[in-house]
Each structure stands twice: as C-alpha cells, then as structure tokens.
PDB file of C-alpha atoms and ligand atoms in Angstrom:
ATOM      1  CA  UNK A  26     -27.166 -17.917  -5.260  1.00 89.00           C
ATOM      2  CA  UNK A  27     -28.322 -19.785  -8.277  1.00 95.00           C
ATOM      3  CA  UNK A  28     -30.542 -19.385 -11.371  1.00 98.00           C
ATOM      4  CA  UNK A  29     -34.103 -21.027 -10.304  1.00 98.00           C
ATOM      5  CA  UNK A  30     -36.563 -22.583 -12.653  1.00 98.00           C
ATOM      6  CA  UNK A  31     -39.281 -23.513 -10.400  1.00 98.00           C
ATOM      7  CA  UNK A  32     -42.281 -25.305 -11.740  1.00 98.00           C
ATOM      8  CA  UNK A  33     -45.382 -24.571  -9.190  1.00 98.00           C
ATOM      9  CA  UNK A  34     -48.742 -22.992  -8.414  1.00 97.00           C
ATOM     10  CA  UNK A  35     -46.754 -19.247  -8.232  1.00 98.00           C
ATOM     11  CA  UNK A  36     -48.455 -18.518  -5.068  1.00 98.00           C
ATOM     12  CA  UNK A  37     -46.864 -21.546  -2.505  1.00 98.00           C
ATOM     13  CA  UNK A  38     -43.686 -20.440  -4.944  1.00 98.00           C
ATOM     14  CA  UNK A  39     -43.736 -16.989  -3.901  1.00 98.00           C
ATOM     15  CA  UNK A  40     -44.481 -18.379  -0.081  1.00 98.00           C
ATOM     16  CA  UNK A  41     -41.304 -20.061   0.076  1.00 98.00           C
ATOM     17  CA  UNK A  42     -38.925 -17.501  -1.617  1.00 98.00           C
ATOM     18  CA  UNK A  43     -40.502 -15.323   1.293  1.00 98.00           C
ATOM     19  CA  UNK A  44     -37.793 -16.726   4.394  1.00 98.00           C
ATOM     20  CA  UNK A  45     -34.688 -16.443   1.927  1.00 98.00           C
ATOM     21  CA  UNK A  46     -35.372 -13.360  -0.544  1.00 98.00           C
ATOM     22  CA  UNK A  47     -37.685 -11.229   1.285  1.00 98.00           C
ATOM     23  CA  UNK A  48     -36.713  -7.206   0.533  1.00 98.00           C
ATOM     24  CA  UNK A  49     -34.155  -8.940  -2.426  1.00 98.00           C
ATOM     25  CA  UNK A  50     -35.709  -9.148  -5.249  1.00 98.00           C
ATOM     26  CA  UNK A  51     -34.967  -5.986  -7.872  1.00 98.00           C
ATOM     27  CA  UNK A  52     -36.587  -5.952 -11.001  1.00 98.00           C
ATOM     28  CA  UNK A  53     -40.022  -7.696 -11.419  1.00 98.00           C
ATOM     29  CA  UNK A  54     -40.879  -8.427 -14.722  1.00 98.00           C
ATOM     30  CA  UNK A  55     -44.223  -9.740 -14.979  1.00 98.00           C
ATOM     31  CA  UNK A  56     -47.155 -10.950 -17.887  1.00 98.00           C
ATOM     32  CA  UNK A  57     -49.958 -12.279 -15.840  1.00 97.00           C
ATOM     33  CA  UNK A  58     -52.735 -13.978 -17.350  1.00 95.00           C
ATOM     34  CA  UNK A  59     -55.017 -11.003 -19.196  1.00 95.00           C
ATOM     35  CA  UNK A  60     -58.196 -12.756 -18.278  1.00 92.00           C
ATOM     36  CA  UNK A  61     -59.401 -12.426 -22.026  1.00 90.00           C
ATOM     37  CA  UNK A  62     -61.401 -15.489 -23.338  1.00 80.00           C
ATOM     38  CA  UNK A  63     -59.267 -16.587 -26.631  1.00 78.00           C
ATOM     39  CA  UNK A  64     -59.478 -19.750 -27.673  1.00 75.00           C
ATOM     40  CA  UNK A  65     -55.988 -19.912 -29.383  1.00 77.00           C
ATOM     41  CA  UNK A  66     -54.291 -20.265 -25.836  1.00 80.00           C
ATOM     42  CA  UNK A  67     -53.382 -23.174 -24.871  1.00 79.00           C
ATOM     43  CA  UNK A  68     -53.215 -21.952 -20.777  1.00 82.00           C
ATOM     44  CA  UNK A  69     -55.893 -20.652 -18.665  1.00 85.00           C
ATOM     45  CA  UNK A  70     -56.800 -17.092 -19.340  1.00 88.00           C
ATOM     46  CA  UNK A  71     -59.599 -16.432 -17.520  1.00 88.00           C
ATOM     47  CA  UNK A  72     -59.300 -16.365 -13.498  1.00 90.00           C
ATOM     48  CA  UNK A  73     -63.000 -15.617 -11.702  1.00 86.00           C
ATOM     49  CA  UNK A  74     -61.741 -13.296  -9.646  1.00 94.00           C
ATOM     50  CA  UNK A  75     -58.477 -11.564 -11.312  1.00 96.00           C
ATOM     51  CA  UNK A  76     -58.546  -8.538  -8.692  1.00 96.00           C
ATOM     52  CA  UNK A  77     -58.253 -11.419  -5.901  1.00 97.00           C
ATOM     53  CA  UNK A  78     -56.191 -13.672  -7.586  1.00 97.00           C
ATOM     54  CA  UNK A  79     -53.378 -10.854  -8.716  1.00 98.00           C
ATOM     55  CA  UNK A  80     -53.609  -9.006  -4.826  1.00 98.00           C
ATOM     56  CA  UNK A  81     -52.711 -11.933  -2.891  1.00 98.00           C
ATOM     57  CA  UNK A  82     -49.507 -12.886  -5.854  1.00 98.00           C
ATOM     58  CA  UNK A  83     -48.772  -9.265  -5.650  1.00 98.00           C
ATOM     59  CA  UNK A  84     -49.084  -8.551  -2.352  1.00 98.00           C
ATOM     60  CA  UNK A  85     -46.249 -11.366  -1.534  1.00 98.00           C
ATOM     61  CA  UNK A  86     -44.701  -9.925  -5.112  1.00 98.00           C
ATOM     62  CA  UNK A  87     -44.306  -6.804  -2.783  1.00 98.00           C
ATOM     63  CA  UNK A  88     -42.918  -7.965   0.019  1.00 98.00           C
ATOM     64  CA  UNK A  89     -39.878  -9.449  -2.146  1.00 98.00           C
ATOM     65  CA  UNK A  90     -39.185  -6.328  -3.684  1.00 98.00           C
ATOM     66  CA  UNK A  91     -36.026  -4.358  -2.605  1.00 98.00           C
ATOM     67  CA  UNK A  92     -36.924  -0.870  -1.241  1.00 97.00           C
ATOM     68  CA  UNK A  93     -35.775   0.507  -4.418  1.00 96.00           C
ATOM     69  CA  UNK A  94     -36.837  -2.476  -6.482  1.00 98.00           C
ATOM     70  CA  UNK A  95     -39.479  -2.316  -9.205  1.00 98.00           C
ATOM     71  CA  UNK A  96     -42.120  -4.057 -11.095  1.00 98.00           C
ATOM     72  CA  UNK A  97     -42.938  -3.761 -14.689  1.00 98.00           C
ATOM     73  CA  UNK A  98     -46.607  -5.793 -14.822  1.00 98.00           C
ATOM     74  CA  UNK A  99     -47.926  -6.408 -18.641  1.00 98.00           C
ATOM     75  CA  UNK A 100     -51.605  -6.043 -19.290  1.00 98.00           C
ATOM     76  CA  UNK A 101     -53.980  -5.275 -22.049  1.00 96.00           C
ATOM     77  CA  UNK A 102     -57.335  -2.756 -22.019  1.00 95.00           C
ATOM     78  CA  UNK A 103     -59.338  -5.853 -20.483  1.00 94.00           C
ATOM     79  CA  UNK A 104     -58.042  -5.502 -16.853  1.00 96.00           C
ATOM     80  CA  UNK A 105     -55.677  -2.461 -17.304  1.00 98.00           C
ATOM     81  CA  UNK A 106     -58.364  -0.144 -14.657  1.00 97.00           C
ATOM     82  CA  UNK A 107     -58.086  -3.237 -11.926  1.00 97.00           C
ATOM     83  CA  UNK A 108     -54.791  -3.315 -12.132  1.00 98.00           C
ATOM     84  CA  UNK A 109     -53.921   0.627 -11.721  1.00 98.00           C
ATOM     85  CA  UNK A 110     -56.796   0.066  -8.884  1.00 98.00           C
ATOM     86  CA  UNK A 111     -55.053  -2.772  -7.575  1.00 98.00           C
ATOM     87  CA  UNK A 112     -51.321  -0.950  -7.879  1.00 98.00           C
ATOM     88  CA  UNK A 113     -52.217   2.126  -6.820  1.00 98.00           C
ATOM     89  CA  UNK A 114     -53.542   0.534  -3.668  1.00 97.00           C
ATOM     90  CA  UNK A 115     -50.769  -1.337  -2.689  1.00 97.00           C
ATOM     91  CA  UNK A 116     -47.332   0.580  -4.032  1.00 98.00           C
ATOM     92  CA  UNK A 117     -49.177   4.309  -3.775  1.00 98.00           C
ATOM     93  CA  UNK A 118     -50.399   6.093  -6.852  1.00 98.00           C
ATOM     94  CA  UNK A 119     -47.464   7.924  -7.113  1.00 98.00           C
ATOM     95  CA  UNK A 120     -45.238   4.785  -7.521  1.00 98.00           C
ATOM     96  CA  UNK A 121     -47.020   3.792 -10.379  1.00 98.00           C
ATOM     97  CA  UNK A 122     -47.007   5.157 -14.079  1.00 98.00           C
ATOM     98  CA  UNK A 123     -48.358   3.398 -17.137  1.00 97.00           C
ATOM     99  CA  UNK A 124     -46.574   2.949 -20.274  1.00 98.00           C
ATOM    100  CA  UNK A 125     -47.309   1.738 -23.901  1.00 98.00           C
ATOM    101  CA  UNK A 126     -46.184  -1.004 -25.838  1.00 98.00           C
ATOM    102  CA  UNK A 127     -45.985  -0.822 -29.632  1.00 97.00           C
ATOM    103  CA  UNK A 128     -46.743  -4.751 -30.082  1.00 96.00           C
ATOM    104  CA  UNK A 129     -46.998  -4.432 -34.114  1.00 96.00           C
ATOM    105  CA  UNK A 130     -43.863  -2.756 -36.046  1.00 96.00           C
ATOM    106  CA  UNK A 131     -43.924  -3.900 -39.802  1.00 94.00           C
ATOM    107  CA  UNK A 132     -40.306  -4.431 -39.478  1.00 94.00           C
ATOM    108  CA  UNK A 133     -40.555  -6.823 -36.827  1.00 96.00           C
ATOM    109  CA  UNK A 134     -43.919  -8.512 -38.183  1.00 96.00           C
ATOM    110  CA  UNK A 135     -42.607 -10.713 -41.324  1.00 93.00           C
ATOM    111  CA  UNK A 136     -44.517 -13.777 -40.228  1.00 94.00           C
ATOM    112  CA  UNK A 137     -47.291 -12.079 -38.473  1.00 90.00           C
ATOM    113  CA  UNK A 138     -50.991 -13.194 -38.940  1.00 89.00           C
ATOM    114  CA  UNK A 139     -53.329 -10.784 -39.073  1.00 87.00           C
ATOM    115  CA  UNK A 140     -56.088 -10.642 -36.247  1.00 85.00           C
ATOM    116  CA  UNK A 141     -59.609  -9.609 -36.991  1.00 89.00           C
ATOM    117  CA  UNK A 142     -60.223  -6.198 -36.772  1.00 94.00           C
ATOM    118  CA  UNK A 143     -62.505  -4.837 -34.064  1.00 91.00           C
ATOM    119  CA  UNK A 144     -65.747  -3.393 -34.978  1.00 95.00           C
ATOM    120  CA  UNK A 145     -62.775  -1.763 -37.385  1.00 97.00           C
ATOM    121  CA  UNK A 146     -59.944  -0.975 -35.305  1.00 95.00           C
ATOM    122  CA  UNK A 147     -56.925  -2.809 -35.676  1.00 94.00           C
ATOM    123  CA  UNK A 148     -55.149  -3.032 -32.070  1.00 93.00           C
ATOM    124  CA  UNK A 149     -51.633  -2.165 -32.014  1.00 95.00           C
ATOM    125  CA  UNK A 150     -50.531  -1.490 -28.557  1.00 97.00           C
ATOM    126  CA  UNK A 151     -50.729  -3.112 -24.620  1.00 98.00           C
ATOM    127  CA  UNK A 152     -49.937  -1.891 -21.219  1.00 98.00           C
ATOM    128  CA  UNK A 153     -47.092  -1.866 -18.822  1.00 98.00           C
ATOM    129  CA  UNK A 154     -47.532  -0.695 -15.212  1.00 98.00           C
ATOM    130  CA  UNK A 155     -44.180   0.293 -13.862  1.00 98.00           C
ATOM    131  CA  UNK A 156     -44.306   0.441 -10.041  1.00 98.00           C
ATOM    132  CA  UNK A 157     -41.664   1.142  -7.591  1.00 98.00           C
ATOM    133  CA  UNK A 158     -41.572   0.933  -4.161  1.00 97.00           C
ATOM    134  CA  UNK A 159     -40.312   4.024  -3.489  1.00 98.00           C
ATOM    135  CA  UNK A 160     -40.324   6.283  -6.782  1.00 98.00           C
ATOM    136  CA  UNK A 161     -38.862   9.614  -4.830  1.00 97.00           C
ATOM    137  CA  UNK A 162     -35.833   7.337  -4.090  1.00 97.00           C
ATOM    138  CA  UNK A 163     -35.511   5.354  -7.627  1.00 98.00           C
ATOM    139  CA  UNK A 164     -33.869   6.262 -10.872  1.00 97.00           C
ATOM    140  CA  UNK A 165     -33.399   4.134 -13.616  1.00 98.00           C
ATOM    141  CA  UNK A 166     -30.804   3.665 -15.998  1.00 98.00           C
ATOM    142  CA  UNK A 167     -30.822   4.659 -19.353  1.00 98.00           C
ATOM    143  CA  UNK A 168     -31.829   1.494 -21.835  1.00 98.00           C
ATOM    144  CA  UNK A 169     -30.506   0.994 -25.209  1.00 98.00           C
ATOM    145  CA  UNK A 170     -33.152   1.937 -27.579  1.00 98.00           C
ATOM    146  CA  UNK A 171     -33.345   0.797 -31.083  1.00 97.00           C
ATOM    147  CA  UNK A 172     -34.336   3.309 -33.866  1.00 96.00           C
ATOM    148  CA  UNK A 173     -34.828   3.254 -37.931  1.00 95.00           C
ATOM    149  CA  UNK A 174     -31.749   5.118 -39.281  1.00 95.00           C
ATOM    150  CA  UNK A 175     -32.872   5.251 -43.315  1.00 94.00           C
ATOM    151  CA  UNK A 176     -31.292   1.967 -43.691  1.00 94.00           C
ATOM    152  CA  UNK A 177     -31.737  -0.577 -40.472  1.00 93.00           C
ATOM    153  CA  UNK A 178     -31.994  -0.283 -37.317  1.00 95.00           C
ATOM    154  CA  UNK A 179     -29.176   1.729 -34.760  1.00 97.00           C
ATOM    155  CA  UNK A 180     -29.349   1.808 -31.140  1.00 97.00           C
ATOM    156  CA  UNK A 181     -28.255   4.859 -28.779  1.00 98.00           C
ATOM    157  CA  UNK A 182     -28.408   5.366 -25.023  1.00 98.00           C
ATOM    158  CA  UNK A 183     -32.086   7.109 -23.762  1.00 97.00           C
ATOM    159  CA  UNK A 184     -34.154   7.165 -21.302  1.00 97.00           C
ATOM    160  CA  UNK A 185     -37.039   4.834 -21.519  1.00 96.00           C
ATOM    161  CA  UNK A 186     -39.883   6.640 -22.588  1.00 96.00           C
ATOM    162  CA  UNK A 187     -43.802   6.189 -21.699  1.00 97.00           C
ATOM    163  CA  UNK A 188     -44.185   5.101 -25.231  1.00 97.00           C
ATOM    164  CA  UNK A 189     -42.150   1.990 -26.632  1.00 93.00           C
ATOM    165  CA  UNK A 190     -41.507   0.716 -29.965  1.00 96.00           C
ATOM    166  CA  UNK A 191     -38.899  -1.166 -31.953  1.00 97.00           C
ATOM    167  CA  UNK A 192     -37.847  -3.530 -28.837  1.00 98.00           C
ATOM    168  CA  UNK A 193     -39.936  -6.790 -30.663  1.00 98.00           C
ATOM    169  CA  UNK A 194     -43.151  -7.410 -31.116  1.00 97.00           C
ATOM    170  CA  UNK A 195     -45.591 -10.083 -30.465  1.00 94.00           C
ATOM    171  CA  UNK A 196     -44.999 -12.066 -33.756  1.00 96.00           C
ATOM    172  CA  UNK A 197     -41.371 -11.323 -33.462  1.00 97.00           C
ATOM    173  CA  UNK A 198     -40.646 -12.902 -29.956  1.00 98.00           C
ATOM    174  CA  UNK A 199     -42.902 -15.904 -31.582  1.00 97.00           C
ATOM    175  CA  UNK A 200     -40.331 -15.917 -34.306  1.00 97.00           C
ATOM    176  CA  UNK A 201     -37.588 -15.741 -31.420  1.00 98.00           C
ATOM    177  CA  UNK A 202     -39.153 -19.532 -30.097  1.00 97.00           C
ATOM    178  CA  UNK A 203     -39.048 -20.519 -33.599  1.00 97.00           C
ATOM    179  CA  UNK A 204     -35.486 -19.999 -33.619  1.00 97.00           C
ATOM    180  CA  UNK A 205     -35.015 -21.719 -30.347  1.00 98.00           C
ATOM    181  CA  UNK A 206     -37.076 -25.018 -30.340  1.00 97.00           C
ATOM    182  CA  UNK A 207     -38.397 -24.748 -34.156  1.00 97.00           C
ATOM    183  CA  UNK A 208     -42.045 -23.815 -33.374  1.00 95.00           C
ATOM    184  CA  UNK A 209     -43.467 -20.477 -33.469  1.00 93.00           C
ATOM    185  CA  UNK A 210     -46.519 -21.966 -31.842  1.00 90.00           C
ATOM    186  CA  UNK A 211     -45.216 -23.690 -29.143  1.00 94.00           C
ATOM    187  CA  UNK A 212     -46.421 -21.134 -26.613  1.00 94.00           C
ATOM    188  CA  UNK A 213     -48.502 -18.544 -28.170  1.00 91.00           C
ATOM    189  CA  UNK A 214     -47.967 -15.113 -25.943  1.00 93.00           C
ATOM    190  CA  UNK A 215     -44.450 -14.859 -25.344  1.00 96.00           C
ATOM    191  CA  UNK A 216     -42.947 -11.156 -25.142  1.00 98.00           C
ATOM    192  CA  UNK A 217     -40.086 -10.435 -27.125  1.00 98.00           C
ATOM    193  CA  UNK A 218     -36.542 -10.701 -25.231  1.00 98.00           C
ATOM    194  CA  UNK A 219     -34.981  -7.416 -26.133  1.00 98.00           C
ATOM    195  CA  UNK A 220     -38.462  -5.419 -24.256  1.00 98.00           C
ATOM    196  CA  UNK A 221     -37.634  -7.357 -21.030  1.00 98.00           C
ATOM    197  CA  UNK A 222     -34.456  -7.185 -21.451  1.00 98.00           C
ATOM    198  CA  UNK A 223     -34.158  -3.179 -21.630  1.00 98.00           C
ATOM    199  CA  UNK A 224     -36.620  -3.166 -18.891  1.00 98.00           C
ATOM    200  CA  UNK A 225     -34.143  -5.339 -16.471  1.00 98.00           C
ATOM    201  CA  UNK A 226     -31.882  -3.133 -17.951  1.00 98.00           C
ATOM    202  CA  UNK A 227     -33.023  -0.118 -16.451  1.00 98.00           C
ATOM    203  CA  UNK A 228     -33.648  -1.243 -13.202  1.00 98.00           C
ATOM    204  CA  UNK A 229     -31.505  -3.552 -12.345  1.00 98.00           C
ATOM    205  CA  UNK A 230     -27.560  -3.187 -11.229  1.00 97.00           C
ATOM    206  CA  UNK A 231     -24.805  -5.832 -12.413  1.00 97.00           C
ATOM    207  CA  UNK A 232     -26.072  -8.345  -9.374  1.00 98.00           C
ATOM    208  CA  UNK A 233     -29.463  -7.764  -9.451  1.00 98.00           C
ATOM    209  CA  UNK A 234     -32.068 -10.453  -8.603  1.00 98.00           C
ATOM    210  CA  UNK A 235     -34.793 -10.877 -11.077  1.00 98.00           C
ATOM    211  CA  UNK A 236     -37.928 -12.993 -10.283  1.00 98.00           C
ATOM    212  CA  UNK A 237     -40.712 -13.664 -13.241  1.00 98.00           C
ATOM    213  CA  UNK A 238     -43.464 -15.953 -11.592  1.00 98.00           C
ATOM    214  CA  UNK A 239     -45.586 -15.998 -14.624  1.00 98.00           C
ATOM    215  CA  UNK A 240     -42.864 -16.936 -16.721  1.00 98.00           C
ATOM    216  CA  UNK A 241     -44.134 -18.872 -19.656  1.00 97.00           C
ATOM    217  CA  UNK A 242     -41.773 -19.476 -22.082  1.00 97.00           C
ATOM    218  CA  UNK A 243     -38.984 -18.283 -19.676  1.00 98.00           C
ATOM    219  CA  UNK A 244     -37.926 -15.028 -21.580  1.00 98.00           C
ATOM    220  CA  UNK A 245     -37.093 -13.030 -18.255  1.00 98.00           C
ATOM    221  CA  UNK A 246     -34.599 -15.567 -17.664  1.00 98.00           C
ATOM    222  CA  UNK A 247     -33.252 -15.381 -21.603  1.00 98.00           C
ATOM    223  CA  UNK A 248     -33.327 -11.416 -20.971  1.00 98.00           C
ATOM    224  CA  UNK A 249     -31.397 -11.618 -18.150  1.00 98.00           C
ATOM    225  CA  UNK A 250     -28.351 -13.998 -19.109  1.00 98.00           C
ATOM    226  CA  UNK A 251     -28.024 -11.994 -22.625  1.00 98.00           C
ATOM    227  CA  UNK A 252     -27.647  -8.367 -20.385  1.00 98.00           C
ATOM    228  CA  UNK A 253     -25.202 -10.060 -18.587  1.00 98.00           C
ATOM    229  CA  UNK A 254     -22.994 -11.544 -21.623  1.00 98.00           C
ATOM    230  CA  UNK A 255     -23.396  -8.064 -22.683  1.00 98.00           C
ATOM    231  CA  UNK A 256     -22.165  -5.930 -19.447  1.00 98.00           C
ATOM    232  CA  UNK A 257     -20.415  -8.603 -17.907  1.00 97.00           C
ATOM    233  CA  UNK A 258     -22.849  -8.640 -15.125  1.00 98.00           C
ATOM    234  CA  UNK A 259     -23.845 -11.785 -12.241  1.00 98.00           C
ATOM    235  CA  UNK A 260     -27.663 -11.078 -12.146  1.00 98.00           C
ATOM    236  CA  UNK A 261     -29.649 -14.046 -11.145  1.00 98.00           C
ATOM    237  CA  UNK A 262     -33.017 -14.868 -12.230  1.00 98.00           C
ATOM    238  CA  UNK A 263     -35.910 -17.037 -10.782  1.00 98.00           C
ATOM    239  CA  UNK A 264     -38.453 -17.934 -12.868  1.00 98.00           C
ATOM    240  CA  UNK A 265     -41.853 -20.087 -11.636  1.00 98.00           C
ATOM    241  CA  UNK A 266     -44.480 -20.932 -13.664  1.00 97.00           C
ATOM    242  CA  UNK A 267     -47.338 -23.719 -13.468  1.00 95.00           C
ATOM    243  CA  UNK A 268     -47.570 -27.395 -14.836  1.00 93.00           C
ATOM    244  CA  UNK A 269     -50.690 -26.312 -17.144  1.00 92.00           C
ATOM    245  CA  UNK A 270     -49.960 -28.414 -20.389  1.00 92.00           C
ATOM    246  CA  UNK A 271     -46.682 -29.765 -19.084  1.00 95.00           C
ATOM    247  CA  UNK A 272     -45.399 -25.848 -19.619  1.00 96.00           C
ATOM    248  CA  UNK A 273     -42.304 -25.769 -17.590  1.00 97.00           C
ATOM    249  CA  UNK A 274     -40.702 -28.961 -18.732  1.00 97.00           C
ATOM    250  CA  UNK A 275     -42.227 -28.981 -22.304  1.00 96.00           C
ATOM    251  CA  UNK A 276     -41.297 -24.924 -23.051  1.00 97.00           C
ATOM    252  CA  UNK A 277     -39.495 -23.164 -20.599  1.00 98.00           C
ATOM    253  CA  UNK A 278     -36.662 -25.058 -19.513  1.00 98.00           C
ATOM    254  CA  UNK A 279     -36.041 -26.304 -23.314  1.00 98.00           C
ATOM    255  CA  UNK A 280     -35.804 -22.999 -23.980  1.00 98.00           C
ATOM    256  CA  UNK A 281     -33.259 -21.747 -21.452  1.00 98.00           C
ATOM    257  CA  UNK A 282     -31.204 -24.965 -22.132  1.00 98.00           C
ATOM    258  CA  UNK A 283     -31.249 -23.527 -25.992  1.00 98.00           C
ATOM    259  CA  UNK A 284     -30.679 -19.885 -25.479  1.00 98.00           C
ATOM    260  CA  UNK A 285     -27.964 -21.124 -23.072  1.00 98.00           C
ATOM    261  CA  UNK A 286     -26.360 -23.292 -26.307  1.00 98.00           C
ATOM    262  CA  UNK A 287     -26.941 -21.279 -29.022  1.00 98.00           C
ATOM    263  CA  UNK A 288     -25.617 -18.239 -27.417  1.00 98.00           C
ATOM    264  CA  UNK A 289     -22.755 -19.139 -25.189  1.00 97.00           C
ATOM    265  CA  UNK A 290     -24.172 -17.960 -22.337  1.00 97.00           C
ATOM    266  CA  UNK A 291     -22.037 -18.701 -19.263  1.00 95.00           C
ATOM    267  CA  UNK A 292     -25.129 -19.392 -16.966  1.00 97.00           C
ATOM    268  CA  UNK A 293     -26.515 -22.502 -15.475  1.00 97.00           C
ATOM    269  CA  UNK A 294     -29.963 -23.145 -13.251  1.00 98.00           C
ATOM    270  CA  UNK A 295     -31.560 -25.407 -10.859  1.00 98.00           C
ATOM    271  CA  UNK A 296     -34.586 -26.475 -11.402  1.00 98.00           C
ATOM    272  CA  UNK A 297     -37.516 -27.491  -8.470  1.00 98.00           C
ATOM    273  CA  UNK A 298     -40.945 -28.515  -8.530  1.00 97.00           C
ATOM    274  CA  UNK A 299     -43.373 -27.660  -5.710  1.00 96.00           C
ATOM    275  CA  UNK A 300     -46.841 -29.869  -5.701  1.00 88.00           C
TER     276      UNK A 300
HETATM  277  C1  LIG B   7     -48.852 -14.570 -20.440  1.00 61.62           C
HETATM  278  S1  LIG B   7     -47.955 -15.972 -20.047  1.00 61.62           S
HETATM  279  C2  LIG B   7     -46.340 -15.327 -19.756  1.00 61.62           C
HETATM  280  C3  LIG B   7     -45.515 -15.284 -21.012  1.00 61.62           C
HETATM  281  C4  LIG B   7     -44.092 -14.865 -20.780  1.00 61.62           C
HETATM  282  N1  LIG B   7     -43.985 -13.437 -20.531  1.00 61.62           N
HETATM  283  C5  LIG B   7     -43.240 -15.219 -21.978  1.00 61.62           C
HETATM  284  O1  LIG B   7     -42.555 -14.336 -22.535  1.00 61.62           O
HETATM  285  O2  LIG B   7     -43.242 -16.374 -22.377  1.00 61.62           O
HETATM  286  C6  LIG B   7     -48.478 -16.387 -18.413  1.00 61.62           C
HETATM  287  C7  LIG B   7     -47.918 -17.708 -17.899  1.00 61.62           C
HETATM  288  O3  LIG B   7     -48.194 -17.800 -16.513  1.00 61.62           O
HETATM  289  C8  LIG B   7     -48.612 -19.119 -16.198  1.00 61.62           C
HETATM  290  N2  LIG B   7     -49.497 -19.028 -15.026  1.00 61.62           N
HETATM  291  C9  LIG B   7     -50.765 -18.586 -14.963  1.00 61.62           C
HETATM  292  N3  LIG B   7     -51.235 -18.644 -13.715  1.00 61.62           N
HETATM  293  C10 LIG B   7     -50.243 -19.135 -12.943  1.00 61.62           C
HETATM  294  C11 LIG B   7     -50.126 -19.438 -11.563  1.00 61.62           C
HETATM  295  N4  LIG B   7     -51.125 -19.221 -10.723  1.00 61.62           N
HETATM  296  N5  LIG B   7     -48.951 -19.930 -11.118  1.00 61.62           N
HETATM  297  C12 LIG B   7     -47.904 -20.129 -11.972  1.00 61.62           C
HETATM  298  N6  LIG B   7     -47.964 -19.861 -13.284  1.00 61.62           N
HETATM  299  C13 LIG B   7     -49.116 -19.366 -13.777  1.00 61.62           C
HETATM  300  C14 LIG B   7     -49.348 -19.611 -17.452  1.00 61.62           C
HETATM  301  O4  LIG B   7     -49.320 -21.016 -17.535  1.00 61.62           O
HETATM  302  C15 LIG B   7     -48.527 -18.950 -18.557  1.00 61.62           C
HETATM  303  O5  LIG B   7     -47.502 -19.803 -18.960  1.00 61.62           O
END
C-alpha cells in the first residue's frame, strides 16, 4: 500500500476507504473541528449539529478500526461531554478514558502570544479521548517521554500517562510550520508532531496503518514517517482533509513534501481528490 493524501469532504473519503481498509486501520489520530466560534481560524469551526456530524464520521471511523485498533480524538471543554456521550455510545464506556494535554510549557512557548484570560483563568490544557475497540484485549506500548533534567530536556521509556506534558505545545507545533514553509500562521491549530507521534507510537506496530481524516496541516502523516526513520518501521498513513481555503494543496501537502526534504525521510505519497 501507499501513503494517501486525499483532499475531500472526509465523509465520501471515509466511504470509499470502507471496500479496501475496512477492520485495517490501527491508530486513529484525530483533531476534529472544536465547534468554538474564533475568529482567528481561517476553517469552519462551528458545525450545527457536531453530535450528528462527528457520529456518522465516527461511526464509519469505527468500522475501519482493527479489532485492537484505537482512536485518540482531540477536543477542548466546549464539546468534551458530547463526545464522551458520543464515544461511550459507540466503542462502550469502558473502551474509552480521557486524558489531558498540557498545551502551554514555558519551554516550548518562546514565540507564544498570550490569549485573553477568562473571566481570569488562563487555560492551559485540552482533551484527548482514547478509545479502543476492545480495551480488555489492547495494550499499548510504552512512548518515549520527554522530561526536564536540571539542564534540558532527557527522554526515557514510560507508559503514557492520563496527564501529558513536554511533547509540544500549541505555539510550538506553530513554530514547527514555521520551520517547514516559513509561516507560523499558515494554519493556525496544528498539534505538535512529537504528541502524535508518541501517540502512534503506542499503538501502533512497525506496519501499522494510520488514517487522520481531519488532517490539517498533515502532522499525523509527519508523525508517522519520523517514528519510522526512527524504528525502522513501514507504517503507512492516509491523511484526508477538505478544500476549505485551498487547505490540502496550499498546507498539507507542502508540508509533507518539506518534512520529507528536510528530514530525509524515505517515504513518498499519492495524492487524490474526491469532488
Ligand atoms: C483542527 S484542524 C486539524 C489540525 C491537525 N491536527 C494539524 O495538526 O494540523 C481540522 C481540519 O479538518 C478539516 N475539516 C473540517 N471538517 C472537515 C470535513 N468534513 N472533511 C474533511 N476535512 C475537514 C479542516 O479544514 C481543518 O483543516
């Protein structure tokens, strides 16, 4: 099989994968749209009906997973009791857990700009719903988890925990893009590579399939060619994401095509558009 970049409406995506990858896909990593109204985004945030719109993506989401595949699904406070509602209906409460993202860490956050505080909170952290299909049956792998030594940063070998820090933040993965195609604002809510990356990490195996279809600025499929420069591995990844603001040719696949460059990777993708 081949990488996919596939620029479309995710659900008539996820429609076709259905014949070829049905029960194959391993890790989904996923950062729908949070339905907040912010101006500063340059896609559509807000979705009338989120519950509807995410059940029938996740529902066909569901049927690609592996039996012992699993999802990692980003969200903030906003929809966060939906989307347990929603997971909990259709993997089983107890295939789901919820885990915390540290999305500020001072040592990440050179270049960050400061968001208004609210009503005088200052809001550090998101979500991350981890659901498997079939918990009982599914361990992951330890992930490699950065730590402050005194000096810098060291990694060692852990489990991942409920509560995650120093894997990026917000302003760093922006940083990351900067790096890339020399614009931090290019796309503004990218996640940071080495979080996705750590999460493919522990659920994936060296040929894992790994399917994003609200990729963005495509860092699932960055995540998934560094882990395998890094363990030698032959995962695949298949990334879809919409046309909204010329997205997909404008960010995501410029973005591969540099990660690819700038890091050696030995990887290469096709690329499809579905109207
Ligand atoms: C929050 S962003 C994902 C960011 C990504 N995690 C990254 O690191 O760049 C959500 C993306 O999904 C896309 N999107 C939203 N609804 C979609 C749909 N129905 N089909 C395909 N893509 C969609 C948006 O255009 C946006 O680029």
């Amino acid at each position: 099989m081949k990488n996919l970049i596939i620029e479309s409406e995710n659900i008539i995506a996820l429609q076709r994968l259905l014949p070829e990858y049905e029960g194959k896909i391993d890790v989904i990593p996923i950062d729908p749209p949070y339905n907040t109204d912010i101006s500063y985004i340059e896609y559509q945030d807000t979705i009338d009906d989120w519950f509807a719109f995410m059940r029938e993506r996740l529902s066909l989401a569901y049927r690609l997973l592996a039996e012992k595949g699993v999802a990692f699904i980003h969200i903030d406070e906003n929809e966060l009791i939906n989307l347990v509602r929603l997971c909990a209906d259709m993997f089983g409460a107890e295939n789901i857990m919820t885990l915390v993202w540290k999305k500020t860490n001072k040592l990440f956050d050179k270049n960050r700009r400061e968001k208004p505080l609210e009503s005088g909170v200052k809001r550090t952290h998101e979500y991350v719903l981890l659901c498997f299909k079939d918990r009982k049956n599914t361990v992951l792998h330890p992930i490699r988890q950065p730590y402050w030594n005194g000096k810098g940063l060291s990694e060692e070998e852990k489990p991942l925990e409920t509560v995650f820090d120093f894997l990026g933040t917000t302003s760093s993965a922006k940083d990351e893009l900067y790096e890339l195609l020399g614009s931090r604002d290019i796309f503004s809510t990218p996640k940071p590579v080495k979080l996705i990356k750590e999460f493919i990490r522990s659920a994936s195996d060296q040929n894992s399939i790994v399917l994003d279809f609200f990729a963005g600025s495509g860092t699932t499929g960055h995540a998934v060619m560094d882990l395998n420069k890094e363990d030698g591995g032959q995962r695949k990844f298949i990334l879809v994401t919409n046309s909204e603001n010329n997205i997909c040719r404008r960010v995501t696949i410029p973005r591969i095509k540099a990660a690819i460059l700038k890091n050696g990777y030995a990887e290469e993708f096709e690329y499809y558009q579905i109207k």
